[in-house]
PDB file of C-alpha atoms in Angstrom:
ATOM      1  CA  UNK A   1      69.660 145.706  88.475  1.00 94.00           C
ATOM      2  CA  UNK A   2      71.662 147.934  86.133  1.00 97.00           C
ATOM      3  CA  UNK A   3      75.321 147.036  85.798  1.00 98.00           C
ATOM      4  CA  UNK A   4      78.228 148.326  83.726  1.00 98.00           C
ATOM      5  CA  UNK A   5      81.389 146.332  84.340  1.00 98.00           C
ATOM      6  CA  UNK A   6      84.674 147.428  82.774  1.00 98.00           C
ATOM      7  CA  UNK A   7      87.600 145.098  82.179  1.00 98.00           C
ATOM      8  CA  UNK A   8      90.876 144.949  80.288  1.00 98.00           C
ATOM      9  CA  UNK A   9      92.799 147.653  82.115  1.00 98.00           C
ATOM     10  CA  UNK A  10      96.386 147.296  83.225  1.00 97.00           C
ATOM     11  CA  UNK A  11      99.907 148.538  82.622  1.00 97.00           C
ATOM     12  CA  UNK A  12     101.428 148.867  79.177  1.00 97.00           C
ATOM     13  CA  UNK A  13     104.578 150.385  77.683  1.00 97.00           C
ATOM     14  CA  UNK A  14     104.460 153.572  75.600  1.00 98.00           C
ATOM     15  CA  UNK A  15     103.470 152.768  72.038  1.00 98.00           C
ATOM     16  CA  UNK A  16     101.654 149.646  73.135  1.00 98.00           C
ATOM     17  CA  UNK A  17      98.009 148.680  72.819  1.00 98.00           C
ATOM     18  CA  UNK A  18      95.203 147.807  75.175  1.00 98.00           C
ATOM     19  CA  UNK A  19      91.610 146.748  74.615  1.00 98.00           C
ATOM     20  CA  UNK A  20      88.967 147.645  77.185  1.00 98.00           C
ATOM     21  CA  UNK A  21      85.560 146.043  77.393  1.00 98.00           C
ATOM     22  CA  UNK A  22      82.351 147.056  79.147  1.00 98.00           C
ATOM     23  CA  UNK A  23      79.628 144.505  79.824  1.00 98.00           C
ATOM     24  CA  UNK A  24      76.135 145.938  80.312  1.00 98.00           C
ATOM     25  CA  UNK A  25      73.066 144.393  81.899  1.00 98.00           C
ATOM     26  CA  UNK A  26      69.750 145.415  83.439  1.00 98.00           C
ATOM     27  CA  UNK A  27      68.597 147.759  80.671  1.00 97.00           C
ATOM     28  CA  UNK A  28      67.856 147.763  76.945  1.00 97.00           C
ATOM     29  CA  UNK A  29      71.401 148.186  75.681  1.00 98.00           C
ATOM     30  CA  UNK A  30      70.487 148.856  72.037  1.00 97.00           C
ATOM     31  CA  UNK A  31      68.569 152.023  72.977  1.00 95.00           C
ATOM     32  CA  UNK A  32      71.552 153.701  74.664  1.00 97.00           C
ATOM     33  CA  UNK A  33      74.514 155.594  73.307  1.00 97.00           C
ATOM     34  CA  UNK A  34      77.710 154.248  74.874  1.00 98.00           C
ATOM     35  CA  UNK A  35      80.809 156.209  75.801  1.00 98.00           C
ATOM     36  CA  UNK A  36      84.217 155.899  77.414  1.00 98.00           C
ATOM     37  CA  UNK A  37      85.463 158.602  79.780  1.00 98.00           C
ATOM     38  CA  UNK A  38      88.917 159.115  81.254  1.00 98.00           C
ATOM     39  CA  UNK A  39      89.829 160.615  84.608  1.00 98.00           C
ATOM     40  CA  UNK A  40      93.276 161.252  86.083  1.00 97.00           C
ATOM     41  CA  UNK A  41      93.981 162.297  89.679  1.00 95.00           C
ATOM     42  CA  UNK A  42      93.068 165.922  90.334  1.00 96.00           C
ATOM     43  CA  UNK A  43      91.412 166.410  86.942  1.00 97.00           C
ATOM     44  CA  UNK A  44      87.871 166.475  85.627  1.00 97.00           C
ATOM     45  CA  UNK A  45      86.427 163.432  83.924  1.00 97.00           C
ATOM     46  CA  UNK A  46      86.644 163.851  80.149  1.00 98.00           C
ATOM     47  CA  UNK A  47      84.870 162.211  77.250  1.00 98.00           C
ATOM     48  CA  UNK A  48      87.132 160.033  75.114  1.00 98.00           C
ATOM     49  CA  UNK A  49      84.818 158.314  72.642  1.00 98.00           C
ATOM     50  CA  UNK A  50      81.133 157.724  71.927  1.00 98.00           C
ATOM     51  CA  UNK A  51      79.235 155.269  69.774  1.00 98.00           C
ATOM     52  CA  UNK A  52      75.560 155.996  69.111  1.00 97.00           C
ATOM     53  CA  UNK A  53      72.645 153.604  68.794  1.00 96.00           C
ATOM     54  CA  UNK A  54      73.136 153.837  65.023  1.00 95.00           C
ATOM     55  CA  UNK A  55      76.859 152.947  65.239  1.00 97.00           C
ATOM     56  CA  UNK A  56      78.078 156.482  64.591  1.00 97.00           C
ATOM     57  CA  UNK A  57      81.304 157.281  66.437  1.00 98.00           C
ATOM     58  CA  UNK A  58      82.935 160.400  67.817  1.00 98.00           C
ATOM     59  CA  UNK A  59      86.350 160.844  69.433  1.00 98.00           C
ATOM     60  CA  UNK A  60      88.324 163.325  71.446  1.00 98.00           C
ATOM     61  CA  UNK A  61      90.723 165.017  69.008  1.00 98.00           C
ATOM     62  CA  UNK A  62      93.778 163.760  70.881  1.00 97.00           C
ATOM     63  CA  UNK A  63      92.892 160.099  70.287  1.00 98.00           C
ATOM     64  CA  UNK A  64      91.587 160.232  66.718  1.00 98.00           C
ATOM     65  CA  UNK A  65      93.348 157.695  64.545  1.00 98.00           C
ATOM     66  CA  UNK A  66      94.632 155.753  67.551  1.00 98.00           C
ATOM     67  CA  UNK A  67      91.462 154.672  69.405  1.00 98.00           C
ATOM     68  CA  UNK A  68      88.442 152.779  68.117  1.00 98.00           C
ATOM     69  CA  UNK A  69      85.133 152.402  69.933  1.00 98.00           C
ATOM     70  CA  UNK A  70      82.720 149.645  68.941  1.00 98.00           C
ATOM     71  CA  UNK A  71      79.572 148.007  70.257  1.00 98.00           C
ATOM     72  CA  UNK A  72      77.979 144.582  70.018  1.00 98.00           C
ATOM     73  CA  UNK A  73      74.248 144.721  70.680  1.00 98.00           C
ATOM     74  CA  UNK A  74      74.000 140.919  70.692  1.00 98.00           C
ATOM     75  CA  UNK A  75      76.497 140.668  73.543  1.00 98.00           C
ATOM     76  CA  UNK A  76      75.570 143.960  75.244  1.00 98.00           C
ATOM     77  CA  UNK A  77      79.171 145.111  75.218  1.00 98.00           C
ATOM     78  CA  UNK A  78      81.127 148.165  74.159  1.00 98.00           C
ATOM     79  CA  UNK A  79      84.885 148.026  73.565  1.00 98.00           C
ATOM     80  CA  UNK A  80      87.651 150.588  73.285  1.00 98.00           C
ATOM     81  CA  UNK A  81      90.707 149.583  71.291  1.00 98.00           C
ATOM     82  CA  UNK A  82      93.606 151.828  72.254  1.00 98.00           C
ATOM     83  CA  UNK A  83      96.732 151.847  70.085  1.00 98.00           C
ATOM     84  CA  UNK A  84      99.959 153.860  70.153  1.00 98.00           C
ATOM     85  CA  UNK A  85      99.468 154.681  73.810  1.00 98.00           C
ATOM     86  CA  UNK A  86     101.351 157.652  75.179  1.00 97.00           C
ATOM     87  CA  UNK A  87     103.172 157.812  78.539  1.00 96.00           C
ATOM     88  CA  UNK A  88     101.288 158.877  81.612  1.00 92.00           C
ATOM     89  CA  UNK A  89     100.437 158.050  85.180  1.00 94.00           C
ATOM     90  CA  UNK A  90      97.421 156.020  86.208  1.00 97.00           C
ATOM     91  CA  UNK A  91      94.062 156.940  84.719  1.00 98.00           C
ATOM     92  CA  UNK A  92      90.636 155.461  85.268  1.00 98.00           C
ATOM     93  CA  UNK A  93      88.544 154.648  82.208  1.00 98.00           C
ATOM     94  CA  UNK A  94      84.797 154.677  82.825  1.00 98.00           C
ATOM     95  CA  UNK A  95      82.006 153.168  80.772  1.00 98.00           C
ATOM     96  CA  UNK A  96      78.859 155.277  80.400  1.00 98.00           C
ATOM     97  CA  UNK A  97      75.402 154.561  79.004  1.00 98.00           C
ATOM     98  CA  UNK A  98      73.144 157.447  78.005  1.00 97.00           C
ATOM     99  CA  UNK A  99      69.636 157.684  76.613  1.00 94.00           C
ATOM    100  CA  UNK A 100      67.892 160.897  75.568  1.00 86.00           C
ATOM    101  CA  UNK A 101      64.217 160.998  74.611  1.00 80.00           C
ATOM    102  CA  UNK A 102      61.808 163.786  73.735  1.00 80.00           C
ATOM    103  CA  UNK A 103      59.081 162.156  75.798  1.00 86.00           C
ATOM    104  CA  UNK A 104      60.998 160.784  78.785  1.00 83.00           C
ATOM    105  CA  UNK A 105      63.666 162.129  81.147  1.00 84.00           C
ATOM    106  CA  UNK A 106      67.282 161.411  80.139  1.00 88.00           C
ATOM    107  CA  UNK A 107      68.823 158.283  81.620  1.00 90.00           C
ATOM    108  CA  UNK A 108      72.492 157.712  82.376  1.00 95.00           C
ATOM    109  CA  UNK A 109      74.545 154.942  84.010  1.00 97.00           C
ATOM    110  CA  UNK A 110      78.196 154.644  85.055  1.00 98.00           C
ATOM    111  CA  UNK A 111      80.515 151.737  85.641  1.00 98.00           C
ATOM    112  CA  UNK A 112      83.120 151.574  88.409  1.00 98.00           C
ATOM    113  CA  UNK A 113      86.033 152.058  86.023  1.00 98.00           C
ATOM    114  CA  UNK A 114      89.210 150.211  85.124  1.00 98.00           C
ATOM    115  CA  UNK A 115      92.734 151.550  85.644  1.00 98.00           C
ATOM    116  CA  UNK A 116      95.165 152.132  82.794  1.00 98.00           C
ATOM    117  CA  UNK A 117      98.827 153.053  83.219  1.00 98.00           C
ATOM    118  CA  UNK A 118     101.228 153.763  80.358  1.00 97.00           C
ATOM    119  CA  UNK A 119     104.842 153.768  81.521  1.00 95.00           C
ATOM    120  CA  UNK A 120     108.229 152.271  80.777  1.00 90.00           C
TER     121      UNK A 120
END
């Protein structure tokens, strides 16, 4: 059974830090690119950060220099370190696993999400 379980969400003051973690199981983790997405009420889900199978990273422009995505293939986890957080209402951060192959259909999985709120 495929599972992506996010943890580490909560409330933090502006300028603070939070570290999210996603634990994966039920598939070959090392073959999948891993990403974090963010969704706020009434808005579309948006890509925040991606780490490839080769440990290359990519970030939304708005979080560059403040967020760091990393993966541990031994533990089957992907983390998102978020620093210098800016004020905002509640947002849900989702973990995503994606695999693209020339010879097989693309595969994607989603976690249930973890809530993050940045307020004073």
